[in-house]
């Protein structure tokens, strides 16, 4: 998916630093959340997911935090690498089924 | 690693023409989806499909749209009479099971309506 013309919040981060990407979700009934990474010309790539009965989940170099009180989701990337440069989307399931509702996306630019 | 594949990568069609977008979901997955992303907008859900029938569709998925699983591997989205506003990236996705499962996406078909 191209980002030409898409005005996205942009996070510029130095290579090796940690990145934090935030997402405010809309529906308190959502019980499942996913972070996707989208590189230019490619589809959304699954990174990590979390269910509403958890508040933290860790993967390889990534951590997702869920704060249901304020309906906030964050993705932390440790030791950011140039290959992490992409648009990151959070998605939720507000309808209690398989239908994903995507957020607007955050552009991450890694500075070598 | 298994992946969802979509063809063509780019489709240019005259307004009013029919178009078929093709997808091969991951082989052991049972649930299939179509999403679209109009330039500058969010990724939007169109339809989900299971056991050879639509399980859910959004308000975008009107009578001009249809989906089909013509054989054991392909999953298609047909737009009968395309409109200019159908121009978008169309993504196919699949998941192994229903309910709180990650959906895996293909790289999309860019549909351009002239």
PDB file of C-alpha atoms in Angstrom:
ATOM      1  CA  UNK A   1       0.000   0.000   0.000  1.00  0.00           C
ATOM      2  CA  UNK A   2       1.327   3.382  -0.924  1.00  0.00           C
ATOM      3  CA  UNK A   3       1.449   6.249   1.486  1.00  0.00           C
ATOM      4  CA  UNK A   4       1.589   9.035  -1.125  1.00  0.00           C
ATOM      5  CA  UNK A   5      -0.889  11.659  -0.075  1.00  0.00           C
ATOM      6  CA  UNK A   6      -1.506   9.990   3.278  1.00  0.00           C
ATOM      7  CA  UNK A   7      -0.841  12.450   6.075  1.00  0.00           C
ATOM      8  CA  UNK A   8       0.373  10.260   8.908  1.00  0.00           C
ATOM      9  CA  UNK A   9       1.883  10.996  12.287  1.00  0.00           C
ATOM     10  CA  UNK A  10       5.583  10.372  11.837  1.00  0.00           C
ATOM     11  CA  UNK A  11       8.068   9.107  14.371  1.00  0.00           C
ATOM     12  CA  UNK A  12      11.722   9.626  13.515  1.00  0.00           C
ATOM     13  CA  UNK A  13      14.033   7.476  15.587  1.00  0.00           C
ATOM     14  CA  UNK A  14      17.770   6.944  15.647  1.00  0.00           C
ATOM     15  CA  UNK A  15      18.952   3.474  14.763  1.00  0.00           C
ATOM     16  CA  UNK A  16      19.505   1.500  17.943  1.00  0.00           C
ATOM     17  CA  UNK A  17      17.056   3.530  20.012  1.00  0.00           C
ATOM     18  CA  UNK A  18      13.716   2.225  21.216  1.00  0.00           C
ATOM     19  CA  UNK A  19      10.485   3.251  19.450  1.00  0.00           C
ATOM     20  CA  UNK A  20       7.065   3.659  20.961  1.00  0.00           C
ATOM     21  CA  UNK A  21       4.027   3.842  18.706  1.00  0.00           C
ATOM     22  CA  UNK A  22       0.673   4.730  20.203  1.00  0.00           C
ATOM     23  CA  UNK A  23      -2.883   3.968  19.225  1.00  0.00           C
ATOM     24  CA  UNK A  24      -6.165   5.090  20.742  1.00  0.00           C
ATOM     25  CA  UNK A  25      -8.922   2.625  19.974  1.00  0.00           C
ATOM     26  CA  UNK A  26     -12.568   3.454  19.811  1.00  0.00           C
ATOM     27  CA  UNK A  27     -14.666   0.678  21.232  1.00  0.00           C
ATOM     28  CA  UNK A  28     -14.536  -0.520  24.827  1.00  0.00           C
ATOM     29  CA  UNK A  29     -16.155  -3.782  23.668  1.00  0.00           C
ATOM     30  CA  UNK A  30     -13.111  -4.724  21.571  1.00  0.00           C
ATOM     31  CA  UNK A  31     -11.492  -7.843  22.944  1.00  0.00           C
ATOM     32  CA  UNK A  32      -8.665  -8.456  20.504  1.00  0.00           C
ATOM     33  CA  UNK A  33      -5.985  -6.164  19.115  1.00  0.00           C
ATOM     34  CA  UNK A  34      -3.300  -6.565  16.486  1.00  0.00           C
ATOM     35  CA  UNK A  35      -0.334  -4.531  15.346  1.00  0.00           C
ATOM     36  CA  UNK A  36       0.541  -4.634  11.677  1.00  0.00           C
ATOM     37  CA  UNK A  37       3.558  -3.296   9.805  1.00  0.00           C
ATOM     38  CA  UNK A  38       3.181  -2.135   6.219  1.00  0.00           C
ATOM     39  CA  UNK A  39       6.173  -1.488   4.019  1.00  0.00           C
ATOM     40  CA  UNK A  40       5.863   0.381   0.748  1.00  0.00           C
ATOM     41  CA  UNK A  41       4.246  -1.761  -1.937  1.00  0.00           C
ATOM     42  CA  UNK A  42       3.347  -4.574   0.456  1.00  0.00           C
ATOM     43  CA  UNK A  43       0.353  -5.670   2.462  1.00  0.00           C
ATOM     44  CA  UNK A  44      -0.054  -5.409   6.239  1.00  0.00           C
ATOM     45  CA  UNK A  45       2.303  -7.813   7.972  1.00  0.00           C
ATOM     46  CA  UNK A  46       1.284  -9.282  11.332  1.00  0.00           C
ATOM     47  CA  UNK A  47       3.626  -8.280  14.176  1.00  0.00           C
ATOM     48  CA  UNK A  48       1.940  -9.133  17.462  1.00  0.00           C
ATOM     49  CA  UNK A  49      -1.505  -9.481  18.989  1.00  0.00           C
ATOM     50  CA  UNK A  50      -3.017  -9.191  22.444  1.00  0.00           C
ATOM     51  CA  UNK A  51      -6.310 -10.193  23.991  1.00  0.00           C
ATOM     52  CA  UNK A  52      -8.254  -7.944  26.302  1.00  0.00           C
ATOM     53  CA  UNK A  53      -7.610 -10.175  29.317  1.00  0.00           C
ATOM     54  CA  UNK A  54      -3.924  -9.215  29.142  1.00  0.00           C
ATOM     55  CA  UNK A  55      -2.161  -5.893  29.552  1.00  0.00           C
ATOM     56  CA  UNK A  56       1.232  -6.800  28.160  1.00  0.00           C
ATOM     57  CA  UNK A  57       2.651  -9.214  25.661  1.00  0.00           C
ATOM     58  CA  UNK A  58       6.190  -9.601  24.384  1.00  0.00           C
ATOM     59  CA  UNK A  59       7.570 -10.885  21.138  1.00  0.00           C
ATOM     60  CA  UNK A  60      10.934 -10.724  19.497  1.00  0.00           C
ATOM     61  CA  UNK A  61      12.092  -7.095  20.002  1.00  0.00           C
ATOM     62  CA  UNK A  62       8.481  -5.958  20.315  1.00  0.00           C
ATOM     63  CA  UNK A  63       6.168  -5.412  23.257  1.00  0.00           C
ATOM     64  CA  UNK A  64       2.494  -4.506  23.127  1.00  0.00           C
ATOM     65  CA  UNK A  65       0.846  -2.758  26.061  1.00  0.00           C
ATOM     66  CA  UNK A  66      -2.890  -2.496  26.502  1.00  0.00           C
ATOM     67  CA  UNK A  67      -4.578  -0.006  28.815  1.00  0.00           C
ATOM     68  CA  UNK A  68      -8.282  -0.716  28.718  1.00  0.00           C
ATOM     69  CA  UNK A  69      -9.105   2.053  31.174  1.00  0.00           C
ATOM     70  CA  UNK A  70      -8.119   4.743  28.682  1.00  0.00           C
ATOM     71  CA  UNK A  71      -8.546   2.598  25.541  1.00  0.00           C
ATOM     72  CA  UNK A  72      -4.914   2.880  24.606  1.00  0.00           C
ATOM     73  CA  UNK A  73      -2.594   0.474  22.853  1.00  0.00           C
ATOM     74  CA  UNK A  74       1.124   0.886  22.315  1.00  0.00           C
ATOM     75  CA  UNK A  75       3.843  -0.942  20.438  1.00  0.00           C
ATOM     76  CA  UNK A  76       7.400  -0.775  21.676  1.00  0.00           C
ATOM     77  CA  UNK A  77      10.233  -1.740  19.350  1.00  0.00           C
ATOM     78  CA  UNK A  78      13.580  -2.346  21.003  1.00  0.00           C
ATOM     79  CA  UNK A  79      16.858  -1.422  19.292  1.00  0.00           C
ATOM     80  CA  UNK A  80      15.156  -0.055  16.184  1.00  0.00           C
ATOM     81  CA  UNK A  81      16.745  -1.080  12.898  1.00  0.00           C
ATOM     82  CA  UNK A  82      16.532   0.444   9.398  1.00  0.00           C
ATOM     83  CA  UNK A  83      14.289  -2.453   8.389  1.00  0.00           C
ATOM     84  CA  UNK A  84      11.739  -1.255  10.933  1.00  0.00           C
ATOM     85  CA  UNK A  85      10.988   1.807   8.779  1.00  0.00           C
ATOM     86  CA  UNK A  86       7.344   1.356   7.756  1.00  0.00           C
ATOM     87  CA  UNK A  87       3.779   2.385   8.530  1.00  0.00           C
ATOM     88  CA  UNK A  88       2.395   0.707  11.638  1.00  0.00           C
ATOM     89  CA  UNK A  89      -1.324   0.099  12.102  1.00  0.00           C
ATOM     90  CA  UNK A  90      -3.242  -1.007  15.131  1.00  0.00           C
ATOM     91  CA  UNK A  91      -6.432  -2.969  14.529  1.00  0.00           C
ATOM     92  CA  UNK A  92      -9.247  -4.013  16.837  1.00  0.00           C
ATOM     93  CA  UNK A  93     -12.298  -6.239  16.727  1.00  0.00           C
ATOM     94  CA  UNK A  94     -15.093  -3.985  17.968  1.00  0.00           C
ATOM     95  CA  UNK A  95     -17.922  -6.126  16.688  1.00  0.00           C
ATOM     96  CA  UNK A  96     -17.195  -9.353  18.518  1.00  0.00           C
ATOM     97  CA  UNK A  97     -16.357 -11.184  15.316  1.00  0.00           C
ATOM     98  CA  UNK A  98     -13.592 -11.451  12.716  1.00  0.00           C
ATOM     99  CA  UNK A  99     -14.055  -7.996  11.269  1.00  0.00           C
ATOM    100  CA  UNK A 100     -10.948  -5.912  11.881  1.00  0.00           C
ATOM    101  CA  UNK A 101     -11.217  -2.148  12.310  1.00  0.00           C
ATOM    102  CA  UNK A 102      -7.943  -0.441  11.465  1.00  0.00           C
ATOM    103  CA  UNK A 103      -6.489   2.752  12.855  1.00  0.00           C
ATOM    104  CA  UNK A 104      -4.972   5.441  10.633  1.00  0.00           C
ATOM    105  CA  UNK A 105      -1.365   4.363  10.933  1.00  0.00           C
ATOM    106  CA  UNK A 106       1.900   5.814  12.157  1.00  0.00           C
ATOM    107  CA  UNK A 107       4.940   6.291   9.945  1.00  0.00           C
ATOM    108  CA  UNK A 108       8.232   5.246  11.538  1.00  0.00           C
ATOM    109  CA  UNK A 109      11.434   6.535   9.960  1.00  0.00           C
ATOM    110  CA  UNK A 110      14.682   5.076  11.231  1.00  0.00           C
ATOM    111  CA  UNK A 111      17.696   7.340  10.884  1.00  0.00           C
ATOM    112  CA  UNK A 112      20.937   5.389  10.360  1.00  0.00           C
TER     113      UNK A 112
ATOM    114  CA  UNK B   1       6.724 -19.306   5.516  1.00  0.00           C
ATOM    115  CA  UNK B   2       3.266 -19.718   3.942  1.00  0.00           C
ATOM    116  CA  UNK B   3       1.771 -16.545   2.548  1.00  0.00           C
ATOM    117  CA  UNK B   4      -1.327 -15.136   0.907  1.00  0.00           C
ATOM    118  CA  UNK B   5      -0.778 -14.382  -2.770  1.00  0.00           C
ATOM    119  CA  UNK B   6      -2.786 -11.968  -4.875  1.00  0.00           C
ATOM    120  CA  UNK B   7      -2.993 -11.407  -8.608  1.00  0.00           C
ATOM    121  CA  UNK B   8      -2.704  -9.191 -10.495  1.00  0.00           C
ATOM    122  CA  UNK B   9      -0.584  -6.694  -8.601  1.00  0.00           C
ATOM    123  CA  UNK B  10      -2.073  -3.865 -10.656  1.00  0.00           C
ATOM    124  CA  UNK B  11      -5.326  -3.836 -12.632  1.00  0.00           C
ATOM    125  CA  UNK B  12      -6.413  -0.973 -14.865  1.00  0.00           C
ATOM    126  CA  UNK B  13     -10.042  -1.091 -15.990  1.00  0.00           C
ATOM    127  CA  UNK B  14     -12.472   1.178 -17.768  1.00  0.00           C
ATOM    128  CA  UNK B  15     -15.399   2.445 -15.715  1.00  0.00           C
ATOM    129  CA  UNK B  16     -18.414   0.180 -16.068  1.00  0.00           C
ATOM    130  CA  UNK B  17     -16.365  -2.913 -16.774  1.00  0.00           C
ATOM    131  CA  UNK B  18     -16.287  -6.003 -14.623  1.00  0.00           C
ATOM    132  CA  UNK B  19     -13.123  -6.900 -12.760  1.00  0.00           C
ATOM    133  CA  UNK B  20     -12.078 -10.030 -10.870  1.00  0.00           C
ATOM    134  CA  UNK B  21      -9.362  -9.910  -8.252  1.00  0.00           C
ATOM    135  CA  UNK B  22      -7.773 -13.186  -7.296  1.00  0.00           C
ATOM    136  CA  UNK B  23      -6.310 -14.506  -4.094  1.00  0.00           C
ATOM    137  CA  UNK B  24      -4.764 -17.751  -2.917  1.00  0.00           C
ATOM    138  CA  UNK B  25      -5.135 -17.902   0.885  1.00  0.00           C
ATOM    139  CA  UNK B  26      -2.778 -19.860   3.129  1.00  0.00           C
ATOM    140  CA  UNK B  27      -3.561 -23.502   2.517  1.00  0.00           C
ATOM    141  CA  UNK B  28      -4.745 -24.645   5.959  1.00  0.00           C
ATOM    142  CA  UNK B  29      -6.734 -21.487   6.645  1.00  0.00           C
ATOM    143  CA  UNK B  30     -10.509 -21.655   6.713  1.00  0.00           C
ATOM    144  CA  UNK B  31     -11.556 -17.994   6.945  1.00  0.00           C
ATOM    145  CA  UNK B  32     -11.046 -15.524   4.145  1.00  0.00           C
ATOM    146  CA  UNK B  33     -11.452 -11.774   3.921  1.00  0.00           C
ATOM    147  CA  UNK B  34     -11.316  -8.834   1.572  1.00  0.00           C
ATOM    148  CA  UNK B  35     -10.326  -5.344   2.665  1.00  0.00           C
ATOM    149  CA  UNK B  36      -9.657  -2.215   0.684  1.00  0.00           C
ATOM    150  CA  UNK B  37      -7.612   0.924   1.195  1.00  0.00           C
ATOM    151  CA  UNK B  38      -8.482   4.016  -0.771  1.00  0.00           C
ATOM    152  CA  UNK B  39      -5.461   6.305  -1.169  1.00  0.00           C
ATOM    153  CA  UNK B  40      -5.114   8.462   1.907  1.00  0.00           C
ATOM    154  CA  UNK B  41      -7.653   6.534   3.960  1.00  0.00           C
ATOM    155  CA  UNK B  42      -7.786   3.675   6.433  1.00  0.00           C
ATOM    156  CA  UNK B  43      -7.886  -0.003   5.590  1.00  0.00           C
ATOM    157  CA  UNK B  44     -11.601  -0.912   5.475  1.00  0.00           C
ATOM    158  CA  UNK B  45     -13.294  -4.276   5.897  1.00  0.00           C
ATOM    159  CA  UNK B  46     -15.386  -5.500   2.976  1.00  0.00           C
ATOM    160  CA  UNK B  47     -16.376  -9.111   3.576  1.00  0.00           C
ATOM    161  CA  UNK B  48     -15.556 -12.322   5.387  1.00  0.00           C
ATOM    162  CA  UNK B  49     -16.146 -15.809   4.008  1.00  0.00           C
ATOM    163  CA  UNK B  50     -16.306 -19.226   5.595  1.00  0.00           C
ATOM    164  CA  UNK B  51     -17.562 -22.616   4.538  1.00  0.00           C
ATOM    165  CA  UNK B  52     -18.457 -21.366   1.068  1.00  0.00           C
ATOM    166  CA  UNK B  53     -20.632 -18.528   2.185  1.00  0.00           C
ATOM    167  CA  UNK B  54     -20.387 -14.934   3.299  1.00  0.00           C
ATOM    168  CA  UNK B  55     -20.288 -14.713   7.076  1.00  0.00           C
ATOM    169  CA  UNK B  56     -20.274 -10.946   7.274  1.00  0.00           C
ATOM    170  CA  UNK B  57     -20.162  -7.937   4.976  1.00  0.00           C
ATOM    171  CA  UNK B  58     -19.811  -4.215   5.472  1.00  0.00           C
ATOM    172  CA  UNK B  59     -21.967  -1.436   4.088  1.00  0.00           C
ATOM    173  CA  UNK B  60     -19.372  -0.949   1.338  1.00  0.00           C
ATOM    174  CA  UNK B  61     -20.023  -4.449  -0.003  1.00  0.00           C
ATOM    175  CA  UNK B  62     -23.129  -3.698  -2.032  1.00  0.00           C
ATOM    176  CA  UNK B  63     -24.758  -5.620  -4.886  1.00  0.00           C
ATOM    177  CA  UNK B  64     -21.913  -4.717  -7.230  1.00  0.00           C
ATOM    178  CA  UNK B  65     -19.552  -6.916  -5.223  1.00  0.00           C
ATOM    179  CA  UNK B  66     -19.439 -10.685  -4.974  1.00  0.00           C
ATOM    180  CA  UNK B  67     -17.010 -13.264  -3.681  1.00  0.00           C
ATOM    181  CA  UNK B  68     -16.443 -16.841  -4.646  1.00  0.00           C
ATOM    182  CA  UNK B  69     -14.256 -19.809  -3.856  1.00  0.00           C
ATOM    183  CA  UNK B  70     -14.297 -21.484  -7.251  1.00  0.00           C
ATOM    184  CA  UNK B  71     -11.984 -24.310  -6.271  1.00  0.00           C
ATOM    185  CA  UNK B  72      -9.956 -25.555  -3.322  1.00  0.00           C
ATOM    186  CA  UNK B  73      -7.332 -22.852  -3.485  1.00  0.00           C
ATOM    187  CA  UNK B  74      -8.632 -19.619  -5.022  1.00  0.00           C
ATOM    188  CA  UNK B  75     -10.761 -16.897  -3.477  1.00  0.00           C
ATOM    189  CA  UNK B  76     -12.021 -14.136  -5.755  1.00  0.00           C
ATOM    190  CA  UNK B  77     -13.599 -10.709  -5.465  1.00  0.00           C
ATOM    191  CA  UNK B  78     -15.713  -9.558  -8.401  1.00  0.00           C
ATOM    192  CA  UNK B  79     -16.894  -6.025  -9.031  1.00  0.00           C
ATOM    193  CA  UNK B  80     -19.600  -6.120 -11.697  1.00  0.00           C
ATOM    194  CA  UNK B  81     -19.720  -2.567 -12.974  1.00  0.00           C
ATOM    195  CA  UNK B  82     -16.774  -0.587 -11.707  1.00  0.00           C
ATOM    196  CA  UNK B  83     -17.009   3.040 -10.669  1.00  0.00           C
ATOM    197  CA  UNK B  84     -14.277   5.632 -10.339  1.00  0.00           C
ATOM    198  CA  UNK B  85     -14.572   5.457  -6.550  1.00  0.00           C
ATOM    199  CA  UNK B  86     -13.699   1.751  -6.617  1.00  0.00           C
ATOM    200  CA  UNK B  87     -10.088   2.735  -7.284  1.00  0.00           C
ATOM    201  CA  UNK B  88      -8.134   1.457  -4.282  1.00  0.00           C
ATOM    202  CA  UNK B  89      -5.744  -1.187  -3.014  1.00  0.00           C
ATOM    203  CA  UNK B  90      -7.628  -4.405  -2.389  1.00  0.00           C
ATOM    204  CA  UNK B  91      -6.188  -6.776   0.170  1.00  0.00           C
ATOM    205  CA  UNK B  92      -7.075 -10.403   0.685  1.00  0.00           C
ATOM    206  CA  UNK B  93      -6.483 -11.992   4.086  1.00  0.00           C
ATOM    207  CA  UNK B  94      -6.966 -15.365   5.691  1.00  0.00           C
ATOM    208  CA  UNK B  95      -6.989 -16.819   9.183  1.00  0.00           C
ATOM    209  CA  UNK B  96      -6.742 -20.338  10.476  1.00  0.00           C
ATOM    210  CA  UNK B  97      -9.777 -20.175  12.705  1.00  0.00           C
ATOM    211  CA  UNK B  98     -12.457 -17.779  13.783  1.00  0.00           C
ATOM    212  CA  UNK B  99     -12.353 -15.474  16.772  1.00  0.00           C
ATOM    213  CA  UNK B 100      -9.284 -13.603  18.003  1.00  0.00           C
ATOM    214  CA  UNK B 101      -6.949 -14.980  15.399  1.00  0.00           C
ATOM    215  CA  UNK B 102      -4.392 -13.025  13.418  1.00  0.00           C
ATOM    216  CA  UNK B 103      -5.366 -12.374   9.839  1.00  0.00           C
ATOM    217  CA  UNK B 104      -2.541 -12.698   7.342  1.00  0.00           C
ATOM    218  CA  UNK B 105      -2.611 -10.347   4.378  1.00  0.00           C
ATOM    219  CA  UNK B 106      -1.457 -10.526   0.808  1.00  0.00           C
ATOM    220  CA  UNK B 107       0.411  -7.683  -0.874  1.00  0.00           C
ATOM    221  CA  UNK B 108      -2.736  -6.397  -2.536  1.00  0.00           C
ATOM    222  CA  UNK B 109      -4.029  -5.542  -5.973  1.00  0.00           C
ATOM    223  CA  UNK B 110      -3.992  -1.919  -6.971  1.00  0.00           C
ATOM    224  CA  UNK B 111      -7.198  -1.286  -8.898  1.00  0.00           C
ATOM    225  CA  UNK B 112      -7.283   1.804 -11.087  1.00  0.00           C
ATOM    226  CA  UNK B 113     -10.582   2.752 -12.731  1.00  0.00           C
ATOM    227  CA  UNK B 114     -10.357   5.094 -15.709  1.00  0.00           C
TER     228      UNK B 114
END
